[in-house]
mmCIF file of C-alpha atoms in Angstrom:
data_model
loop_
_atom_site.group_PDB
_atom_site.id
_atom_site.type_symbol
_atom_site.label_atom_id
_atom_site.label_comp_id
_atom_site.label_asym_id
_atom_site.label_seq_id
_atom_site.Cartn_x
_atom_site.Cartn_y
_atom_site.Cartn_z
ATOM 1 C CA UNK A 1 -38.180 39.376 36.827
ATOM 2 C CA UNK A 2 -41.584 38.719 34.987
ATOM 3 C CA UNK A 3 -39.250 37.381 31.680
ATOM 4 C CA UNK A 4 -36.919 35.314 33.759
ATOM 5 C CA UNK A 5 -40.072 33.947 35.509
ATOM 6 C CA UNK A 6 -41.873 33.096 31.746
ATOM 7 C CA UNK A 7 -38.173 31.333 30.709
ATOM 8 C CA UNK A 8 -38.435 29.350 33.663
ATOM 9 C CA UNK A 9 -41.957 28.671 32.753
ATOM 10 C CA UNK A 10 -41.371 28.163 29.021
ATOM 11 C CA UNK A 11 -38.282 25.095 29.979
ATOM 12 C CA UNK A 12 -40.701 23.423 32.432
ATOM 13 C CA UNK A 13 -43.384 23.138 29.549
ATOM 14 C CA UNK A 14 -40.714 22.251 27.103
ATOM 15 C CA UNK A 15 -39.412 19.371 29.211
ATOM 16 C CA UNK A 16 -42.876 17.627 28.990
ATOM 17 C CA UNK A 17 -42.961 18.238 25.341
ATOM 18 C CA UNK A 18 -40.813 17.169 22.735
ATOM 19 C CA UNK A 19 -42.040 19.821 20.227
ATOM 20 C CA UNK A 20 -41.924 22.380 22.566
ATOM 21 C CA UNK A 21 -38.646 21.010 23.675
ATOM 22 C CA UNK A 22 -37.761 20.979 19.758
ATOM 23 C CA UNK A 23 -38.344 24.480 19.246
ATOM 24 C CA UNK A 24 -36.149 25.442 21.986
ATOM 25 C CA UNK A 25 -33.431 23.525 20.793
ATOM 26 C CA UNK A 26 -33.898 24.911 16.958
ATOM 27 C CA UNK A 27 -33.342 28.517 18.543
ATOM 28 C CA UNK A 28 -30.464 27.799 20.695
ATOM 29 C CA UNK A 29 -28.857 26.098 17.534
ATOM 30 C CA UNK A 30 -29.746 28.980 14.800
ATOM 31 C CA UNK A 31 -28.178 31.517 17.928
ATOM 32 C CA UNK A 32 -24.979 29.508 18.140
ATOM 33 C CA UNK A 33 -24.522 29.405 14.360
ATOM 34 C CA UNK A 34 -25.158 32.897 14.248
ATOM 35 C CA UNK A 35 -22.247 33.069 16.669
ATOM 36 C CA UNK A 36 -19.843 31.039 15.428
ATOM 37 C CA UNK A 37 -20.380 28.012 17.425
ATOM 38 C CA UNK A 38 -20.816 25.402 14.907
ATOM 39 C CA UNK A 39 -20.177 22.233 16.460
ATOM 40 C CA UNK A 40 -22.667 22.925 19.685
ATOM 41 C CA UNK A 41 -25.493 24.757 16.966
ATOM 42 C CA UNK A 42 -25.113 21.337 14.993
ATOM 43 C CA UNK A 43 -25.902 19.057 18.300
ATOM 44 C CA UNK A 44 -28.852 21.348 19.609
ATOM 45 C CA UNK A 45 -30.344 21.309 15.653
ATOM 46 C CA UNK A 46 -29.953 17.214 15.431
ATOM 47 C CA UNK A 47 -31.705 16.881 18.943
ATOM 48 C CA UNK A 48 -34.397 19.157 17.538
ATOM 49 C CA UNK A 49 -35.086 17.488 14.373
ATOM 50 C CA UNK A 50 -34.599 13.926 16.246
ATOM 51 C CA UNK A 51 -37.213 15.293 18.426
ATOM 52 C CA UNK A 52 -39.520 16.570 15.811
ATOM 53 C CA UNK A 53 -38.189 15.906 11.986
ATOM 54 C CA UNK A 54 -39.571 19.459 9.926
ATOM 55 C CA UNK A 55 -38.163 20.238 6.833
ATOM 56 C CA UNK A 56 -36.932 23.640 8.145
ATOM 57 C CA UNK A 57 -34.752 21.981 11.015
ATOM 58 C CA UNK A 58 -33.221 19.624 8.516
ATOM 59 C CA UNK A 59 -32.486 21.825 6.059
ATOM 60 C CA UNK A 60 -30.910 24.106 8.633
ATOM 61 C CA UNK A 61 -28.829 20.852 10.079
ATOM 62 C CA UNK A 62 -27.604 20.533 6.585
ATOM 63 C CA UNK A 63 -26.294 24.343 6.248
ATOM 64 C CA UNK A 64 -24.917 23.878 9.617
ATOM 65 C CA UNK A 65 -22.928 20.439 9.020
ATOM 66 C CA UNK A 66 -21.823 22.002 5.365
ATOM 67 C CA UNK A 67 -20.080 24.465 7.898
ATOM 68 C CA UNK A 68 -18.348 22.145 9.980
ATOM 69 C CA UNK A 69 -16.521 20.229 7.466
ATOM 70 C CA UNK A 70 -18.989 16.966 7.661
ATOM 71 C CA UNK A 71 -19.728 17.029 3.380
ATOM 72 C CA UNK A 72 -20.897 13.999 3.403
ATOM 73 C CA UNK A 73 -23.634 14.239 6.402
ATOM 74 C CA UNK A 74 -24.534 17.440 4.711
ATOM 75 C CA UNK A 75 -25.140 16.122 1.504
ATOM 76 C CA UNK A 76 -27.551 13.453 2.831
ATOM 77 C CA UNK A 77 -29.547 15.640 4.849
ATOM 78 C CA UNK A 78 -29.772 18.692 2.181
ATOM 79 C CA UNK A 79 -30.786 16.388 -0.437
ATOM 80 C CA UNK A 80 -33.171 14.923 2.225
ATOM 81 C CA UNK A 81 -34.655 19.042 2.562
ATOM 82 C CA UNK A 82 -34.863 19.454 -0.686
ATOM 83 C CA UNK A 83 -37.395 16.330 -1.004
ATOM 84 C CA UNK A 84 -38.860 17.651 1.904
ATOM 85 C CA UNK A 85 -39.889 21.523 0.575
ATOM 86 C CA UNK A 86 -40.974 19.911 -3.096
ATOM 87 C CA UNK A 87 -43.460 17.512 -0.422
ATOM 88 C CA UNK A 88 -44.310 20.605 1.118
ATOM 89 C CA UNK A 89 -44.624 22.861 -1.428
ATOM 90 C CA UNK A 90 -42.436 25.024 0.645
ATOM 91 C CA UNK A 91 -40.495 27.077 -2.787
ATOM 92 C CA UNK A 92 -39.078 29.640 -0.523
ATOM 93 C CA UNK A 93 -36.490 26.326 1.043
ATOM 94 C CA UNK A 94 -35.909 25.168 -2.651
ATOM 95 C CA UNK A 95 -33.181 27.520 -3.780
ATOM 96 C CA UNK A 96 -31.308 27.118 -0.550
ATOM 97 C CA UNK A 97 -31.005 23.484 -0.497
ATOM 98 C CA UNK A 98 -30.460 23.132 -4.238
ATOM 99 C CA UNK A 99 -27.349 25.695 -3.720
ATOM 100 C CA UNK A 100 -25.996 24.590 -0.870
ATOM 101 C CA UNK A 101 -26.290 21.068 -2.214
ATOM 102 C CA UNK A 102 -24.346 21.851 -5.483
ATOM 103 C CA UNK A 103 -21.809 23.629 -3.158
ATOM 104 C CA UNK A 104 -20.879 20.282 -1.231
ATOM 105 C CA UNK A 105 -21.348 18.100 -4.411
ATOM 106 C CA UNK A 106 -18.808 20.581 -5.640
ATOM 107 C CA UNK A 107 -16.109 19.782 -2.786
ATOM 108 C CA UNK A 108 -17.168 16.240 -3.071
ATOM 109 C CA UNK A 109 -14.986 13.821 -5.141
ATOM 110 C CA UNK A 110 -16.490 10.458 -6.542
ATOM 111 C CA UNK A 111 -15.615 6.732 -7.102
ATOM 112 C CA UNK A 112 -17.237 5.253 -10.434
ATOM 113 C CA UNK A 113 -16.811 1.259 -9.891
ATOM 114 C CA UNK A 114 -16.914 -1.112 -12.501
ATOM 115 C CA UNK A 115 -17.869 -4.502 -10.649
ATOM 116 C CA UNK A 116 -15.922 -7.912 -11.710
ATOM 117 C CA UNK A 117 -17.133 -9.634 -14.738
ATOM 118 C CA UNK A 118 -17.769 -12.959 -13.914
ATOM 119 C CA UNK A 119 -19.687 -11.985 -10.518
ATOM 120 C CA UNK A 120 -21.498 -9.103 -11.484
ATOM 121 C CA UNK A 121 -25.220 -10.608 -10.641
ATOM 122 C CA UNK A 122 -24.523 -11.246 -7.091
ATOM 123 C CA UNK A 123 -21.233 -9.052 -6.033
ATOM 124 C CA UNK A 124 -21.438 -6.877 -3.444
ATOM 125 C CA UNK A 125 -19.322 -3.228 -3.353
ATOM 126 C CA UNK A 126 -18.044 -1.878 -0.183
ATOM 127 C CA UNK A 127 -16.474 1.824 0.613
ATOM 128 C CA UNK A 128 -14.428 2.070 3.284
ATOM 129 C CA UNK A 129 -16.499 -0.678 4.845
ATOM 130 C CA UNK A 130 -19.648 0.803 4.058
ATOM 131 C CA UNK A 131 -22.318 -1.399 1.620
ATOM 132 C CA UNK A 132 -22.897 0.701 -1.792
ATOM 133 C CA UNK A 133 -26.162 0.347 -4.033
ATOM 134 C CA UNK A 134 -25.712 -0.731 -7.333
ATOM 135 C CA UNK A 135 -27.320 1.818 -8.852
ATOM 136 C CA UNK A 136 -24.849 4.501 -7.282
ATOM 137 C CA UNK A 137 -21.921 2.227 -8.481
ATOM 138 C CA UNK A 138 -21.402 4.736 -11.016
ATOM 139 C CA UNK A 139 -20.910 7.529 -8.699
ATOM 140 C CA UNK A 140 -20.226 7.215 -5.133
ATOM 141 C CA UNK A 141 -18.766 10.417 -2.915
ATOM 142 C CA UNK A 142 -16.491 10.243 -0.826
ATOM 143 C CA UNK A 143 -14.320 12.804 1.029
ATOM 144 C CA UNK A 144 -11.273 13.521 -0.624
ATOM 145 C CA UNK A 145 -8.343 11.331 0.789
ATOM 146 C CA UNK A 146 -7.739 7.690 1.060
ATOM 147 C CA UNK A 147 -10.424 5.108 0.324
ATOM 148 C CA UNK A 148 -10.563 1.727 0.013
ATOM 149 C CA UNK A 149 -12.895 -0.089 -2.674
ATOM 150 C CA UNK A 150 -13.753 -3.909 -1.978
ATOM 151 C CA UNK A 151 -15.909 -6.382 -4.028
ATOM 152 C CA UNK A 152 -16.778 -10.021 -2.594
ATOM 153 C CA UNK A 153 -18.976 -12.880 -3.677
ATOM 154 C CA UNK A 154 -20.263 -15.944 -2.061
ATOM 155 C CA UNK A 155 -17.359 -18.490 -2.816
ATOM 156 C CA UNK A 156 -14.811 -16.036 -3.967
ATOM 157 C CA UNK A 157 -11.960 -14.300 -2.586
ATOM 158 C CA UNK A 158 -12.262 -10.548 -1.682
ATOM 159 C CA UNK A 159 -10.522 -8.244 -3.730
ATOM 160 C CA UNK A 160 -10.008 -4.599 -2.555
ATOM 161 C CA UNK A 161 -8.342 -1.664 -4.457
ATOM 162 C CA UNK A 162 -6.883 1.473 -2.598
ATOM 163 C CA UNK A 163 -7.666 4.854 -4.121
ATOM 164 C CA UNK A 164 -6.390 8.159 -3.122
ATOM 165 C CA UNK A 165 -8.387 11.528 -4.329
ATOM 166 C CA UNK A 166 -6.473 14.750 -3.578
ATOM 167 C CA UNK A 167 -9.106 17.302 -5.317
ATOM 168 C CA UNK A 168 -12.865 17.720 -4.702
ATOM 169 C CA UNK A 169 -14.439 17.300 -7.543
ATOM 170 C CA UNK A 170 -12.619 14.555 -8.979
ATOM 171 C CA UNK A 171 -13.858 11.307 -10.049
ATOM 172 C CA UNK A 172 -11.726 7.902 -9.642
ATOM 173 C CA UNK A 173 -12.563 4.961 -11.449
ATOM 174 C CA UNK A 174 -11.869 1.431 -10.199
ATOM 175 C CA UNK A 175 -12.023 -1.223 -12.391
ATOM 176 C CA UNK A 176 -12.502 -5.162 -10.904
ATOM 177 C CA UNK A 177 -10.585 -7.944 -12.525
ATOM 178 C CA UNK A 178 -12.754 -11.014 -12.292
ATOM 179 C CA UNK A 179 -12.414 -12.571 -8.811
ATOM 180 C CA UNK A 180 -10.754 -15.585 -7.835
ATOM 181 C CA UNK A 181 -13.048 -18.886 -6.504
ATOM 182 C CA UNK A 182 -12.231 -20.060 -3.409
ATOM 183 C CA UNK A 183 -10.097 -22.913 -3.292
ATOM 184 C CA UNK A 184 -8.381 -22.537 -6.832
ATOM 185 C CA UNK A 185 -4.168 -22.086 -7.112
ATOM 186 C CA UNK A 186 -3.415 -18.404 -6.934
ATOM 187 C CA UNK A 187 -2.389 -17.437 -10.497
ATOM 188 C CA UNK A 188 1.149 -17.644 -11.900
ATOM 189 C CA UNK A 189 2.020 -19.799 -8.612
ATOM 190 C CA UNK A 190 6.026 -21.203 -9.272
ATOM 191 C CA UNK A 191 5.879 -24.731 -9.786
ATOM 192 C CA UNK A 192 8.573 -26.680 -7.545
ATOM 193 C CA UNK A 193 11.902 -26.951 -8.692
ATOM 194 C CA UNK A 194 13.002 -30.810 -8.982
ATOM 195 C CA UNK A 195 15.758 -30.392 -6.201
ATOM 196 C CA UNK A 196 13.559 -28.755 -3.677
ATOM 197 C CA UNK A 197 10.266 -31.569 -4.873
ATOM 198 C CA UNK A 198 9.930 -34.333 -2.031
ATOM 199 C CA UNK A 199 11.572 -38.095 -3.383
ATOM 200 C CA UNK A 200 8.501 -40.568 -3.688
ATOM 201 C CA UNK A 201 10.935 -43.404 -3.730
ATOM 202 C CA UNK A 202 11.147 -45.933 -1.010
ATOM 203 C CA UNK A 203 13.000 -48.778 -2.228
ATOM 204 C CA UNK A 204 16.223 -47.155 -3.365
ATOM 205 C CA UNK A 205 19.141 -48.499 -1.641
ATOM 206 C CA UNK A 206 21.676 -46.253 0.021
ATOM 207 C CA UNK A 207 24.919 -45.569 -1.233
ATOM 208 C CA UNK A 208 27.905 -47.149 -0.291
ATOM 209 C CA UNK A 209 30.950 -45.008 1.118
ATOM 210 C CA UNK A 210 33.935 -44.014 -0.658
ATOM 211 C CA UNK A 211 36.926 -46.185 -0.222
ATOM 212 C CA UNK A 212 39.517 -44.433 1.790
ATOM 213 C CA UNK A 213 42.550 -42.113 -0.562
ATOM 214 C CA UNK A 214 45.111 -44.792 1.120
ATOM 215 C CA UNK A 215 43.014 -47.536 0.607
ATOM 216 C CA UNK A 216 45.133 -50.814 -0.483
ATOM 217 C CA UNK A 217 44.025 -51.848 -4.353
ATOM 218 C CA UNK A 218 42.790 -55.921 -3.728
ATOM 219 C CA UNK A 219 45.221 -58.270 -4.766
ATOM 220 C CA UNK A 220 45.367 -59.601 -8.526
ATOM 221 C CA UNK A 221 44.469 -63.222 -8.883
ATOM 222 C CA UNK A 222 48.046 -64.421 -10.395
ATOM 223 C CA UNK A 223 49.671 -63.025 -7.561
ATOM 224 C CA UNK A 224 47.367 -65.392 -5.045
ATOM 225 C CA UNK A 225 48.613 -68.141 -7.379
ATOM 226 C CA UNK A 226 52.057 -67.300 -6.882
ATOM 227 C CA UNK A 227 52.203 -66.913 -2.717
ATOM 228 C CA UNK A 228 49.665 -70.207 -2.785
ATOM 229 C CA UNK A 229 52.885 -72.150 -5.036
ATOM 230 C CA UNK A 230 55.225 -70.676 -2.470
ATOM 231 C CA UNK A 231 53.357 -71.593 0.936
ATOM 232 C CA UNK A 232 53.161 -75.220 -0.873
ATOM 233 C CA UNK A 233 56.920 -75.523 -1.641
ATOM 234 C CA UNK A 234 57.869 -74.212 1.832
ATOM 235 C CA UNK A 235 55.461 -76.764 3.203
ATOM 236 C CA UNK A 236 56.800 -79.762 1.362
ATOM 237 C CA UNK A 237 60.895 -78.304 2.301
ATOM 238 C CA UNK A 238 59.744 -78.488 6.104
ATOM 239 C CA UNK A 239 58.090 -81.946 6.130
ATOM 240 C CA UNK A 240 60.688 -83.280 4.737
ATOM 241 C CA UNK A 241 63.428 -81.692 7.415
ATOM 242 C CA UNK A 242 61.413 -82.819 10.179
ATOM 243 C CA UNK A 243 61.400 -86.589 8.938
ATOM 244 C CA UNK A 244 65.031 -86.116 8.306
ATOM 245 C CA UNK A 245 65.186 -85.005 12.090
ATOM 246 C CA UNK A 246 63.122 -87.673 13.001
ATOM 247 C CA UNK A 247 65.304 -90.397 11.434
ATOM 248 C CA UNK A 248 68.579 -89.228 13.109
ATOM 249 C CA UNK A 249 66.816 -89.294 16.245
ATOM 250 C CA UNK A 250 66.227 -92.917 16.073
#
């Protein structure tokens, strides 16, 4: 009765005050890691240390998100503990993060980036969306799996590469081929074949149709002589009938 009375007791004073309210939290988490409940130990630790950041809460957040699969989180927050117990002078936390960090480097694989040549003052890296330093260019750890590795410029198309790391451990190395400046023809572009170009000309005439198969050949000029001659003779034979007519008449 008298311990269930100091509990209740304990959580009122804990909910007016975030370190006591941290310290609660930092046992519940080290109790459910002890028992095998990872992903709840690893919320109740990150409230704790959100609530009041100590070296000893981090480094345990790091051991505990190095258990659930999350390398890179761990890596970020054991290398942050590790800064932390040199700061404090704390040697006993040393050893632990140093292990545990070489442990997760260890399942870690890496991208070494080699930026494009003619943009390398003011290029900017991307992993999987995220902005990289340039002085981690050389090495930057990533899960294993699928990746993708983007470099873009002011003026200048984006160029991405896709990388896929199987092992931990491994390093990758993408190489950039110099980008491309916004507005110039894409490389080895086909030039336009002359019958598919566009005609410029406006003043050619169109062409004329095809005669007919049974089309009549035109008439020779001699032969135009010859029915002329004829029509004339027949003319002269029938003016001279009709006057013959016209003198019997009378």
């Amino acid at each position: 009765m008298l311990a269930a009375a100091m509990m209740l007791v304990s959580t009122s004073a804990a909910a007016d005050d975030p370190l006591a309210r941290a310290n609660v939290l930092f046992v519940e988490g080290k109790k459910l890691l002890d028992e095998g409940r990872v992903a709840e130990a690893c919320a109740r630790l990150d409230e704790s240390y959100r609530l009041a950041p100590r070296g000893g809460t981090l480094l345990n957040l790091g051991l505990c998100h190095e258990r659930e699969g999350r390398l890179l989180v761990a890596r970020r927050e054991l290398r942050d503990a590790l800064a932390m117990a040199r700061r404090d002078g704390r040697a006993d936390r040393e050893p632990v993060a140093r292990e545990h960090l070489a442990a997760v480097e260890a399942k870690l694989a890496w991208i070494a980036v080699t930026p494009p040549s003619n943009v390398a003052a003011n290029v900017e890296i991307r992993v999987d969306g995220a902005p990289i330093a340039q002085a981690d260019w050389s090495a930057v750890p990533v899960e294993p799996g699928r990746h993708v590795v983007a470099a873009s410029a002011e003026r200048f198309r984006t160029r991405e590469v896709a990388v896929t790391i199987d092992a931990g451990g491994r390093t990758e190395t993408v190489r950039f081929e110099p980008l491309e400046p916004i507005g110039a023809a894409p490389p080895n572009a086909p030039a336009p074949s002359p019958s598919s170009a566009p005609s410029t000309s406006t003043s050619a005439a169109p062409l004329a149709p095809s005669a007919p198969h049974d089309a009549l050949p035109a008439p020779r000029s001699d032969t135009l002589r010859t029915v002329a001659l004829a029509a004339g003779i027949a003319g002269v034979a029938i003016s001279a009938a009709t006057g013959a007519w016209a003198l019997e008449r009378k």
